[in-house]
Short mmCIF file of C-alpha atoms in Angstrom, two decimals:
data_model
loop_
_atom_site.label_atom_id
_atom_site.label_comp_id
_atom_site.label_asym_id
_atom_site.label_seq_id
_atom_site.Cartn_x
_atom_site.Cartn_y
_atom_site.Cartn_z
CA TYR W 8 195.75 55.85 68.76
CA GLY W 9 193.83 53.76 71.29
CA GLN W 10 193.37 51.03 68.69
CA TYR W 11 197.07 51.25 67.94
CA LEU W 12 198.05 50.73 71.61
CA GLY W 13 195.68 47.80 71.83
CA TYR W 14 197.36 46.23 68.84
CA CYS W 15 200.74 46.67 70.50
CA LYS W 16 199.58 44.85 73.63
CA MET W 17 197.99 41.99 71.75
CA SER W 18 200.90 41.40 69.39
CA ALA W 19 204.52 40.51 69.91
CA VAL W 20 205.58 43.77 68.33
CA ASN W 21 207.66 45.92 70.68
CA TRP W 22 207.99 49.70 70.86
CA ASP W 23 211.56 49.71 69.48
CA GLN W 24 210.44 47.94 66.33
CA LEU W 25 207.55 50.33 65.83
CA GLY W 26 209.82 53.30 66.46
CA SER W 27 208.85 56.27 64.35
CA THR W 28 205.31 55.01 63.85
CA ALA W 29 204.60 55.36 67.57
CA VAL W 30 206.12 58.82 67.64
CA VAL W 31 203.96 59.95 64.74
CA ALA W 32 200.87 58.50 66.36
CA GLY W 33 201.71 60.25 69.64
CA VAL W 34 202.20 63.58 67.89
CA MET W 35 198.90 63.17 66.06
CA LEU W 36 197.11 62.40 69.33
CA SER W 37 198.65 65.41 71.07
CA TYR W 38 197.64 67.68 68.22
CA ALA W 39 194.09 66.30 68.24
CA LEU W 40 193.78 66.76 71.99
CA LEU W 41 195.14 70.32 71.87
CA LYS W 42 192.78 71.17 69.02
CA ARG W 43 189.84 69.68 70.92
CA GLN W 44 190.85 71.47 74.11
CA GLY W 45 190.99 74.78 72.25
CA ARG W 46 187.56 74.19 70.77
CA ASN W 47 186.19 73.19 74.17
CA SER W 48 187.57 76.35 75.72
CA ALA W 49 186.07 78.49 72.95
CA ASP W 50 182.63 76.91 73.32
CA LEU W 51 182.67 77.42 77.07
CA GLN W 52 183.82 81.02 76.75
CA ARG W 53 181.09 81.72 74.22
CA ILE W 54 178.46 80.62 76.74
CA LEU W 55 180.05 82.55 79.61
CA ASN W 56 180.25 85.68 77.47
CA ASP W 57 176.48 85.58 77.00
CA PHE W 58 176.09 86.17 80.76
CA GLU W 59 179.14 88.41 81.34
CA THR W 60 177.69 91.63 79.96
CA LEU W 61 177.21 93.82 83.01
CA ASP W 62 180.16 96.15 83.50
CA GLY W 63 179.88 99.25 85.66
CA ALA W 64 178.71 101.52 82.85
CA THR W 65 175.97 99.09 81.82
CA LEU W 66 174.79 98.80 85.42
CA LYS W 67 174.59 102.58 85.74
CA GLY W 68 172.45 102.67 82.60
CA ILE W 69 170.10 100.08 84.10
CA VAL W 70 169.87 102.12 87.33
CA ALA W 71 168.92 105.26 85.38
CA SER W 72 166.34 103.40 83.28
CA LEU W 73 164.81 101.78 86.36
CA GLN W 74 164.45 105.17 88.06
CA ASP W 75 162.79 106.57 84.94
CA GLU W 76 160.24 103.76 84.98
CA MET W 77 159.67 104.27 88.70
CA ASN W 78 158.95 107.97 88.22
CA SER W 79 156.65 107.23 85.31
CA GLY W 80 154.78 104.64 87.37
CA LEU W 81 154.25 107.12 90.21
CA LYS W 82 152.56 109.55 87.80
CA LYS W 83 149.93 107.28 86.24
CA ASP W 84 146.36 108.56 86.35
CA LYS W 85 144.81 107.83 89.74
CA GLU W 86 141.38 107.50 88.13
CA LEU W 87 142.55 104.29 86.46
CA ILE W 88 142.93 102.79 89.93
CA LYS W 89 139.54 103.98 91.09
CA GLU W 90 137.31 103.38 88.11
CA GLU W 91 138.73 100.93 85.59
CA GLY W 92 138.70 97.73 87.59
CA LEU W 93 142.40 98.01 88.52
CA HIS W 94 143.46 95.11 86.31
CA ALA W 95 143.92 97.70 83.55
CA LEU W 96 146.74 99.27 85.57
CA LYS W 97 149.35 96.78 84.45
CA ASN W 98 148.45 97.08 80.78
CA LYS W 99 148.76 100.85 80.97
CA ALA W 100 152.08 100.49 82.76
CA ARG W 101 153.35 98.37 79.87
CA MET W 102 152.22 100.93 77.31
CA GLN W 103 153.86 103.76 79.24
CA ASP W 104 157.16 101.93 79.79
CA SER W 105 156.67 102.12 83.52
CA LEU W 106 156.43 99.93 86.58
CA ALA W 107 153.11 99.47 88.36
CA MET W 108 154.43 101.28 91.49
CA ILE W 109 151.47 100.24 93.65
CA PRO W 110 150.68 102.28 96.80
CA SER W 111 150.53 99.94 99.80
CA PHE W 112 148.72 102.34 102.16
CA VAL W 113 151.29 101.39 104.80
CA THR W 114 152.35 104.73 106.23
CA ARG W 115 153.34 104.18 109.85
CA TYR W 116 156.62 103.48 111.57
CA PRO W 117 156.73 101.21 114.65
CA THR W 118 155.92 103.08 117.83
CA GLY W 119 157.02 100.50 120.37
CA ASN W 120 153.48 100.23 121.74
CA GLU W 121 152.07 97.54 119.42
CA THR W 122 150.39 94.80 121.48
CA GLY W 123 148.16 91.86 120.61
CA THR W 124 148.00 88.45 118.93
CA TYR W 125 147.68 88.22 115.16
CA ILE W 126 147.51 85.54 112.49
CA ALA W 127 149.95 85.87 109.61
CA LEU W 128 148.80 84.18 106.39
CA ASP W 129 151.39 84.09 103.61
CA LEU W 130 150.60 83.17 100.01
CA GLY W 131 153.94 83.59 98.29
CA GLY W 132 153.75 81.16 95.39
CA SER W 133 152.82 77.51 95.20
CA THR W 134 152.89 77.14 99.00
CA ILE W 135 151.33 78.91 101.97
CA ARG W 136 152.53 79.52 105.52
CA THR W 137 150.67 80.49 108.67
CA ARG W 138 152.02 81.89 111.90
CA ARG W 139 150.67 83.16 115.18
CA VAL W 140 152.44 86.34 116.20
CA ARG W 141 152.08 87.94 119.63
CA LEU W 142 153.36 91.46 120.20
CA GLU W 143 154.12 93.04 123.57
CA LYS W 144 155.04 96.71 123.55
CA GLY W 145 156.40 96.62 120.05
CA LYS W 146 158.43 93.45 120.46
CA VAL W 147 157.69 90.01 119.03
CA ALA W 148 157.00 87.93 122.13
CA GLU W 149 155.73 84.87 120.24
CA ASN W 150 156.29 83.76 116.67
CA THR W 151 154.79 80.31 116.29
CA ALA W 152 154.85 78.52 112.97
CA VAL W 153 151.45 76.85 112.72
CA GLU W 154 151.93 75.42 109.23
CA THR W 155 154.96 75.78 106.98
CA ASP W 156 155.18 75.44 103.20
CA ILE W 157 151.83 73.75 102.67
CA LEU W 158 151.66 72.94 98.96
CA ILE W 159 148.56 74.17 97.17
CA PRO W 160 147.25 71.33 94.98
CA ALA W 161 148.47 71.64 91.41
CA LYS W 162 144.96 71.58 89.98
CA ILE W 163 143.90 74.55 92.10
CA ARG W 164 146.99 76.49 90.95
CA SER W 165 146.28 75.79 87.28
CA GLN W 166 143.75 77.38 84.94
CA GLU W 167 141.43 74.50 85.82
CA GLY W 168 141.31 75.70 89.44
CA GLN W 169 138.65 78.11 90.65
CA GLY W 170 139.05 81.09 92.95
CA ASP W 171 136.62 79.69 95.53
CA GLU W 172 138.72 76.53 95.79
CA LEU W 173 141.91 78.48 96.35
CA PHE W 174 140.47 80.82 98.97
CA ASP W 175 138.64 78.03 100.83
CA PHE W 176 142.03 76.32 101.06
CA LEU W 177 143.57 79.51 102.48
CA ALA W 178 140.69 80.12 104.88
CA THR W 179 140.95 76.62 106.30
CA ARG W 180 144.63 77.22 107.06
CA ALA W 181 143.88 80.56 108.73
CA LYS W 182 141.18 78.94 110.87
CA ALA W 183 143.68 76.32 112.07
CA ALA W 184 145.93 79.12 113.33
CA LEU W 185 143.36 80.58 115.74
CA PRO W 186 144.65 80.87 119.32
CA ALA W 187 143.18 78.28 121.65
CA GLY W 188 139.90 79.25 123.27
CA THR W 189 138.85 81.96 120.82
CA ASP W 190 137.19 82.27 117.43
CA GLN W 191 138.23 85.90 116.97
CA ALA W 192 141.45 87.15 115.42
CA ASN W 193 142.87 89.72 113.06
CA VAL W 194 144.81 88.49 110.04
CA GLY W 195 147.71 90.08 108.25
CA PHE W 196 147.55 88.67 104.73
CA THR W 197 150.70 88.50 102.61
CA PHE W 198 149.65 88.22 98.99
CA SER W 199 152.79 88.15 96.86
CA PHE W 200 151.26 88.94 93.50
CA PRO W 201 150.58 92.26 91.75
CA ILE W 202 147.61 93.96 93.38
CA ALA W 203 146.24 97.48 93.26
CA GLN W 204 144.94 98.86 96.53
CA LYS W 205 142.51 101.57 97.60
CA SER W 206 143.05 100.89 101.29
CA ILE W 207 144.98 98.71 103.72
CA THR W 208 142.16 96.13 103.49
CA ASN W 209 141.63 96.12 99.75
CA GLY W 210 143.65 94.52 96.97
CA VAL W 211 142.53 93.73 93.43
CA LEU W 212 144.67 91.17 91.61
CA LEU W 213 146.24 92.66 88.47
CA SER W 214 147.71 89.41 87.16
CA TRP W 215 149.05 86.09 88.33
CA THR W 216 152.81 85.48 88.27
CA LYS W 217 155.11 82.58 89.29
CA GLU W 218 153.22 80.14 87.05
CA ILE W 219 149.97 80.50 89.07
CA ALA W 220 146.87 80.70 86.86
CA THR W 221 143.78 80.01 89.04
CA ALA W 222 140.63 81.19 87.29
CA GLY W 223 138.18 83.75 88.63
CA VAL W 224 140.62 85.83 90.68
CA VAL W 225 142.24 88.41 88.38
CA GLY W 226 140.30 91.68 88.57
CA ASN W 227 138.73 90.82 91.94
CA ASP W 228 139.42 92.01 95.48
CA VAL W 229 141.34 89.16 97.11
CA VAL W 230 140.55 90.44 100.62
CA GLN W 231 136.86 90.13 99.89
CA LEU W 232 137.40 86.67 98.41
CA LEU W 233 139.25 85.56 101.55
CA GLN W 234 136.66 87.11 103.87
CA GLN W 235 133.87 85.26 102.03
CA ALA W 236 135.83 82.01 102.23
CA LEU W 237 136.36 82.47 105.99
CA ALA W 238 132.58 82.66 106.38
CA ARG W 239 132.14 79.52 104.27
CA VAL W 240 134.57 77.48 106.40
CA GLY W 241 132.93 78.60 109.65
CA ALA W 242 135.38 81.27 110.77
CA PRO W 243 133.49 84.58 110.45
CA GLY W 244 135.27 85.92 113.53
CA ILE W 245 138.55 86.15 111.63
CA GLN W 246 138.94 89.56 110.05
CA VAL W 247 141.53 90.61 107.48
CA ALA W 248 143.08 93.67 109.12
CA ALA W 249 145.75 94.28 106.47
CA ILE W 250 146.90 92.99 103.13
CA CYS W 251 150.37 93.55 101.82
CA ASN W 252 152.90 92.27 99.35
CA ASP W 253 155.74 90.16 100.78
CA THR W 254 158.22 92.93 100.06
CA VAL W 255 156.15 95.41 102.05
CA GLY W 256 155.94 92.94 104.93
CA THR W 257 159.69 92.37 104.77
CA LEU W 258 160.39 96.10 104.94
CA VAL W 259 158.22 96.54 108.04
CA ALA W 260 159.63 93.40 109.69
CA THR W 261 163.15 94.72 109.13
CA MET W 262 162.27 97.93 110.98
CA TYR W 263 161.22 95.82 113.97
CA GLN W 264 164.42 93.79 113.65
CA VAL W 265 166.61 96.89 114.00
CA PRO W 266 164.41 99.26 116.05
CA ASP W 267 167.26 101.64 116.86
CA GLN W 268 167.91 102.06 113.11
CA ALA W 269 164.34 101.80 111.83
CA LYS W 270 164.54 105.16 110.03
CA LYS W 271 167.46 103.84 107.97
CA VAL W 272 165.44 100.95 106.55
CA VAL W 273 164.47 102.07 103.06
CA GLY W 274 163.53 98.84 101.32
CA GLY W 275 162.33 95.27 101.48
CA LEU W 276 163.69 92.86 98.87
CA ILE W 277 162.42 89.42 97.94
CA VAL W 278 164.63 87.19 95.84
CA GLY W 279 163.38 83.64 96.17
CA THR W 280 160.90 81.89 93.89
CA GLY W 281 160.16 85.34 92.46
CA SER W 282 161.68 88.76 93.00
CA ASN W 283 160.34 92.18 93.90
CA MET W 284 161.16 95.30 95.89
CA ALA W 285 159.23 97.75 98.07
CA TYR W 286 160.56 101.04 99.40
CA TRP W 287 159.56 104.21 101.26
CA GLU W 288 158.45 107.00 98.92
CA LYS W 289 157.62 110.62 99.76
CA SER W 290 153.85 111.07 99.55
CA LYS W 291 154.22 114.30 97.56
CA ASP W 292 155.93 112.29 94.79
CA ILE W 293 153.08 109.78 94.48
CA VAL W 294 151.41 111.93 91.84
CA LYS W 295 148.71 109.39 91.02
CA LEU W 296 147.53 109.45 94.65
CA PRO W 297 147.62 113.14 95.61
CA GLU W 298 145.40 112.68 98.64
CA ALA W 299 148.20 110.67 100.28
CA ALA W 300 150.08 113.89 101.02
CA GLU W 301 147.11 115.12 103.03
CA TYR W 302 147.49 112.55 105.79
CA CYS W 303 151.04 111.16 105.67
CA SER W 304 154.53 112.25 104.71
CA GLN W 305 155.50 108.95 103.10
CA MET W 306 154.13 105.59 102.07
CA ILE W 307 155.60 102.22 101.14
CA ILE W 308 155.40 101.54 97.42
CA ASN W 309 155.27 98.02 96.00
CA MET W 310 157.28 98.35 92.79
CA GLU W 311 156.43 95.04 91.08
CA TRP W 312 159.86 95.31 89.52
CA GLY W 313 159.65 91.93 87.81
CA ASN W 314 158.10 93.82 84.87
CA PHE W 315 161.05 96.18 84.48
CA ASP W 316 162.21 96.80 80.90
CA GLU W 317 159.66 94.59 79.20
CA ARG W 318 160.51 96.31 75.90
CA GLU W 319 164.08 95.11 76.32
CA LYS W 320 165.78 98.50 76.06
CA VAL W 321 168.56 97.99 78.59
CA LEU W 322 168.51 94.45 80.00
CA PRO W 323 171.13 92.12 78.46
CA ILE W 324 168.71 89.52 77.09
CA ASN W 325 170.55 86.55 75.57
CA GLY W 326 169.45 83.47 73.66
CA TYR W 327 168.94 81.42 76.82
CA ASP W 328 166.65 84.12 78.25
CA GLU W 329 164.67 84.14 75.01
CA ALA W 330 164.32 80.35 74.97
CA MET W 331 163.17 80.27 78.58
CA ASN W 332 160.71 83.11 78.06
CA GLU W 333 159.32 81.42 74.96
CA ALA W 334 158.59 78.23 76.90
CA SER W 335 157.22 79.89 80.04
CA GLU W 336 153.54 79.99 80.89
CA ARG W 337 153.66 83.79 81.02
CA LYS W 338 155.54 84.48 77.82
CA GLY W 339 156.69 88.09 77.48
CA TYR W 340 156.03 89.01 81.12
CA GLN W 341 158.31 89.42 84.14
CA LEU W 342 161.53 89.45 82.10
CA PHE W 343 163.58 91.07 84.86
CA GLU W 344 162.29 88.54 87.40
CA LYS W 345 163.12 85.71 85.02
CA MET W 346 166.76 86.79 85.04
CA ILE W 347 167.20 86.90 88.82
CA SER W 348 164.76 84.67 90.70
CA GLY W 349 164.97 81.09 91.90
CA GLN W 350 162.01 80.00 89.79
CA TYR W 351 164.07 80.61 86.67
CA ILE W 352 167.81 80.54 87.51
CA GLY W 353 167.85 76.74 87.43
CA GLU W 354 166.19 76.78 84.02
CA LEU W 355 168.73 79.26 82.64
CA CYS W 356 171.52 77.01 83.91
CA ARG W 357 169.83 73.97 82.36
CA LEU W 358 169.65 75.57 78.94
CA ALA W 359 173.25 76.78 79.09
CA LEU W 360 174.51 73.40 80.34
CA ILE W 361 172.77 71.51 77.56
CA ASP W 362 174.46 73.81 75.04
CA TYR W 363 177.82 73.31 76.76
CA LEU W 364 177.64 69.52 77.06
CA ARG W 365 176.45 69.05 73.50
CA SER W 366 178.71 71.55 71.76
CA THR W 367 181.82 70.88 73.85
CA TRP W 368 181.56 67.23 74.87
CA ASN W 369 179.36 65.84 72.12
CA TRP W 370 176.63 64.68 74.47
CA GLY W 371 173.56 63.55 72.61
CA GLU W 372 170.52 63.11 74.83
CA VAL W 373 170.72 64.54 78.33
CA SER W 374 168.72 63.36 81.30
CA PHE W 375 167.65 66.90 82.18
CA ASP W 376 166.10 67.83 78.83
CA ARG W 377 162.69 68.44 80.45
CA ILE W 378 161.83 72.07 81.24
CA TYR W 379 162.58 73.10 84.85
CA SER W 380 164.28 69.74 85.52
CA VAL W 381 167.31 71.58 86.94
CA SER W 382 166.27 73.39 90.11
CA GLY W 383 167.80 76.53 91.51
CA GLU W 384 169.05 74.40 94.39
CA SER W 385 170.91 72.05 92.03
CA ALA W 386 172.42 75.00 90.17
CA SER W 387 173.51 76.46 93.51
CA ILE W 388 175.28 73.24 94.48
CA ALA W 389 177.23 73.37 91.24
CA ALA W 390 178.07 77.06 91.55
CA HIS W 391 179.41 76.67 95.09
CA ASP W 392 181.31 73.36 94.82
CA ASP W 393 184.70 74.13 96.40
CA THR W 394 186.02 70.56 96.57
CA ALA W 395 189.31 69.83 94.78
CA GLU W 396 187.76 67.32 92.37
CA LEU W 397 184.35 69.03 92.29
CA THR W 398 182.83 65.92 93.80
CA LYS W 399 179.59 67.67 94.74
CA ILE W 400 178.91 68.24 91.06
CA GLU W 401 179.97 64.67 90.30
CA ASP W 402 177.56 63.31 92.93
CA LEU W 403 174.79 65.64 91.74
CA PHE W 404 175.03 64.50 88.13
CA ARG W 405 175.33 60.84 89.09
CA SER W 406 172.45 60.75 91.59
CA LYS W 407 170.03 63.29 90.12
CA PHE W 408 170.75 63.14 86.41
CA GLN W 409 172.21 59.60 86.08
CA SER W 410 175.21 61.00 84.20
CA ARG W 411 178.95 60.59 84.58
CA THR W 412 181.26 63.57 84.25
CA THR W 413 184.99 64.21 83.98
CA LEU W 414 186.80 66.83 86.01
CA ASP W 415 187.15 69.09 82.97
CA MET W 416 183.41 68.83 82.35
CA ARG W 417 182.70 69.68 85.96
CA LYS W 418 184.93 72.75 85.82
CA GLY W 419 182.84 74.09 82.94
CA ILE W 420 179.59 73.22 84.72
CA LYS W 421 180.67 75.16 87.80
CA GLN W 422 181.75 78.18 85.76
CA ILE W 423 178.44 78.33 83.92
CA CYS W 424 176.28 78.03 87.04
CA TYR W 425 178.39 80.55 88.94
CA THR W 426 178.19 83.03 86.07
CA VAL W 427 174.39 82.78 85.87
CA PHE W 428 174.15 83.52 89.60
CA LYS W 429 176.68 86.33 89.22
CA ARG W 430 174.58 88.01 86.54
CA ALA W 431 171.52 87.76 88.80
CA ALA W 432 173.49 89.34 91.65
CA ARG W 433 174.67 92.26 89.53
CA LEU W 434 171.14 92.92 88.28
CA LEU W 435 169.93 92.87 91.89
CA ALA W 436 172.61 95.43 92.69
CA ALA W 437 171.26 97.74 90.00
CA GLY W 438 167.82 97.53 91.58
CA VAL W 439 169.16 98.15 95.07
CA ALA W 440 171.22 101.10 93.82
CA ALA W 441 168.14 102.64 92.16
CA ILE W 442 166.27 102.57 95.47
CA ALA W 443 169.16 103.82 97.58
CA SER W 444 169.91 106.75 95.30
CA LYS W 445 166.24 107.66 94.71
CA THR W 446 165.71 107.95 98.45
CA ASN W 447 169.05 109.77 98.73
CA MET W 448 170.15 107.25 101.37
CA GLN W 449 173.04 105.58 99.55
CA LYS W 450 175.53 106.78 102.15
CA ASP W 451 173.80 104.95 105.01
CA CYS W 452 170.78 102.71 104.56
CA ILE W 453 169.44 99.22 105.23
CA ILE W 454 167.48 96.92 102.95
CA GLY W 455 165.87 93.81 104.43
CA VAL W 456 166.15 90.68 102.30
CA VAL W 457 164.17 87.44 102.27
CA GLY W 458 164.58 84.56 99.85
CA SER W 459 166.68 81.51 99.08
CA VAL W 460 168.60 83.06 96.18
CA TRP W 461 170.13 85.53 98.63
CA GLU W 462 170.13 83.53 101.85
CA LYS W 463 171.59 80.29 100.46
CA ASN W 464 174.02 81.61 97.87
CA PRO W 465 177.10 83.37 99.26
CA CYS W 466 178.22 84.11 95.70
CA VAL W 467 175.10 86.25 95.15
CA GLN W 468 175.82 88.30 98.27
CA LYS W 469 179.48 88.71 97.30
CA GLU W 470 178.85 89.64 93.67
CA CYS W 471 175.99 91.99 94.54
CA MET W 472 178.18 93.99 96.91
CA ALA W 473 180.98 94.05 94.32
CA ALA W 474 178.53 95.42 91.75
CA LEU W 475 177.37 98.13 94.17
CA ASP W 476 181.01 99.18 94.48
CA ASP W 477 181.14 99.42 90.68
CA ILE W 478 178.02 101.57 90.59
CA PHE W 479 178.96 103.88 93.49
CA GLU W 480 182.57 104.49 92.67
CA GLN W 481 182.83 107.16 95.37
CA GLY W 482 181.66 104.71 98.02
CA HIS W 483 178.36 103.82 99.65
CA GLY W 484 176.90 102.69 102.97
CA ILE W 485 174.24 100.26 101.73
CA ARG W 486 173.67 97.24 103.95
CA LEU W 487 171.53 94.27 102.96
CA ILE W 488 170.49 92.21 105.97
CA ILE W 489 168.54 88.98 106.09
CA THR W 490 165.17 89.37 107.80
CA PRO W 491 164.17 85.88 108.97
CA ASP W 492 160.53 85.14 108.16
CA GLY W 493 160.07 88.81 107.29
CA SER W 494 157.43 88.18 104.66
CA VAL W 495 155.39 86.14 107.16
CA ILE W 496 155.80 88.25 110.30
CA GLY W 497 155.50 91.53 108.41
CA PRO W 498 151.76 91.44 107.69
CA ALA W 499 151.00 90.69 111.33
CA LEU W 500 153.04 93.74 112.32
CA ILE W 501 151.23 95.82 109.70
CA ALA W 502 147.88 94.61 111.06
CA ALA W 503 149.02 95.85 114.48
CA LEU W 504 150.19 99.21 113.10
CA HIS W 505 147.13 99.84 110.97
CA GLY W 506 144.33 97.94 112.66
CA ASP W 507 142.58 101.24 113.44
CA HIS W 508 143.54 102.94 110.19
#
């Protein structure tokens, strides 16, 4: 039809002379466009349907399965922790269809009397952060960021890197955070990877996650490795007073954030680069650590929920999840985390978008065909574009991916990215619901949250709360509140609470 119009313009032929021929051509074009539009719509809907699988009944099934794995994880043989090098814990958890459910040895609530200056050292992924935290009578009087998001060299993070290199790097950062005029300080160490603990100052790495693979660390006590590194860099006066997971630190920091409601804080949630949850558990129910009941009524448990449902019994795994898992460095691990965390949401969107643009719009090569070339941030921009012409998506594709898009293309791109985030939010809701109901606090509880997926994506907050309404049809009183820097401040607060423990 385009060639036909061009012919009309170039020739002396007028529309009246062409008459019925033009009408026929117009009808044929309209039919072709309608047929193409229908096919486009079907292709898009097919992709969306792959992520729209979490109705209320499915979510309730996930909640029940998650609680079963939690209970199983709390019952694992305590002797495994004490005598088998601890790295065996995760393998046994996989065989038993259970979560690691790692005791944190954090047992104390804030008293309001905590005083002192502490260094907070946070290893949460590929970057580290250090802060100097001063407490006066239970309140944070100083919270100074010494270094923020210092990137660990890629070689150190890879299998080529050695443990001594990594911990010397960390020790140097901790030394730089010492208060002026002193070479003595206590450190609260956030180590956001699966560890098994025998005390508040002991943590043996079970496995690396988040694409970290440094050699010589798995199976070793990371507190001891850090303490040895501090001596090597000339800072023997710095002592590790507490180690915790970032979720544990977030939970404790949230209690300080809302001191008048501290007893209502039941969990700490991380949903950033990775995802995990910690919560308060009754000591009598920690079967694998029976001695806990002798000296405390409850203890914070680090769930390591990224491993949930690794046998794929209840999670709605689709083809994009399978493709991403197949290409990941840790194939077959952390499937739940791969469906909800910032490290992987961008990749899920990338895979779905490639399918959409090729099947619907006949794109051949795409500029983002390299793995992880679409970040969670880029996917978030697309999901939240509220401009009339979706110009944020247009600018994103032009500047970052050197690609031009039509409005209809952009509408599909937004729908896909939003739906991927929506699925993540509804899965998060299932996890939150499992904690709230297990602690019997669903009518009135608080969960502290840290992480970009939650903090920077209003759609995740909205869809998570909507999913909680679907799960608790009779109503609930669950509140998720952002705890600024919770994973960094938390370990310093724990060091203050447990320095004499």
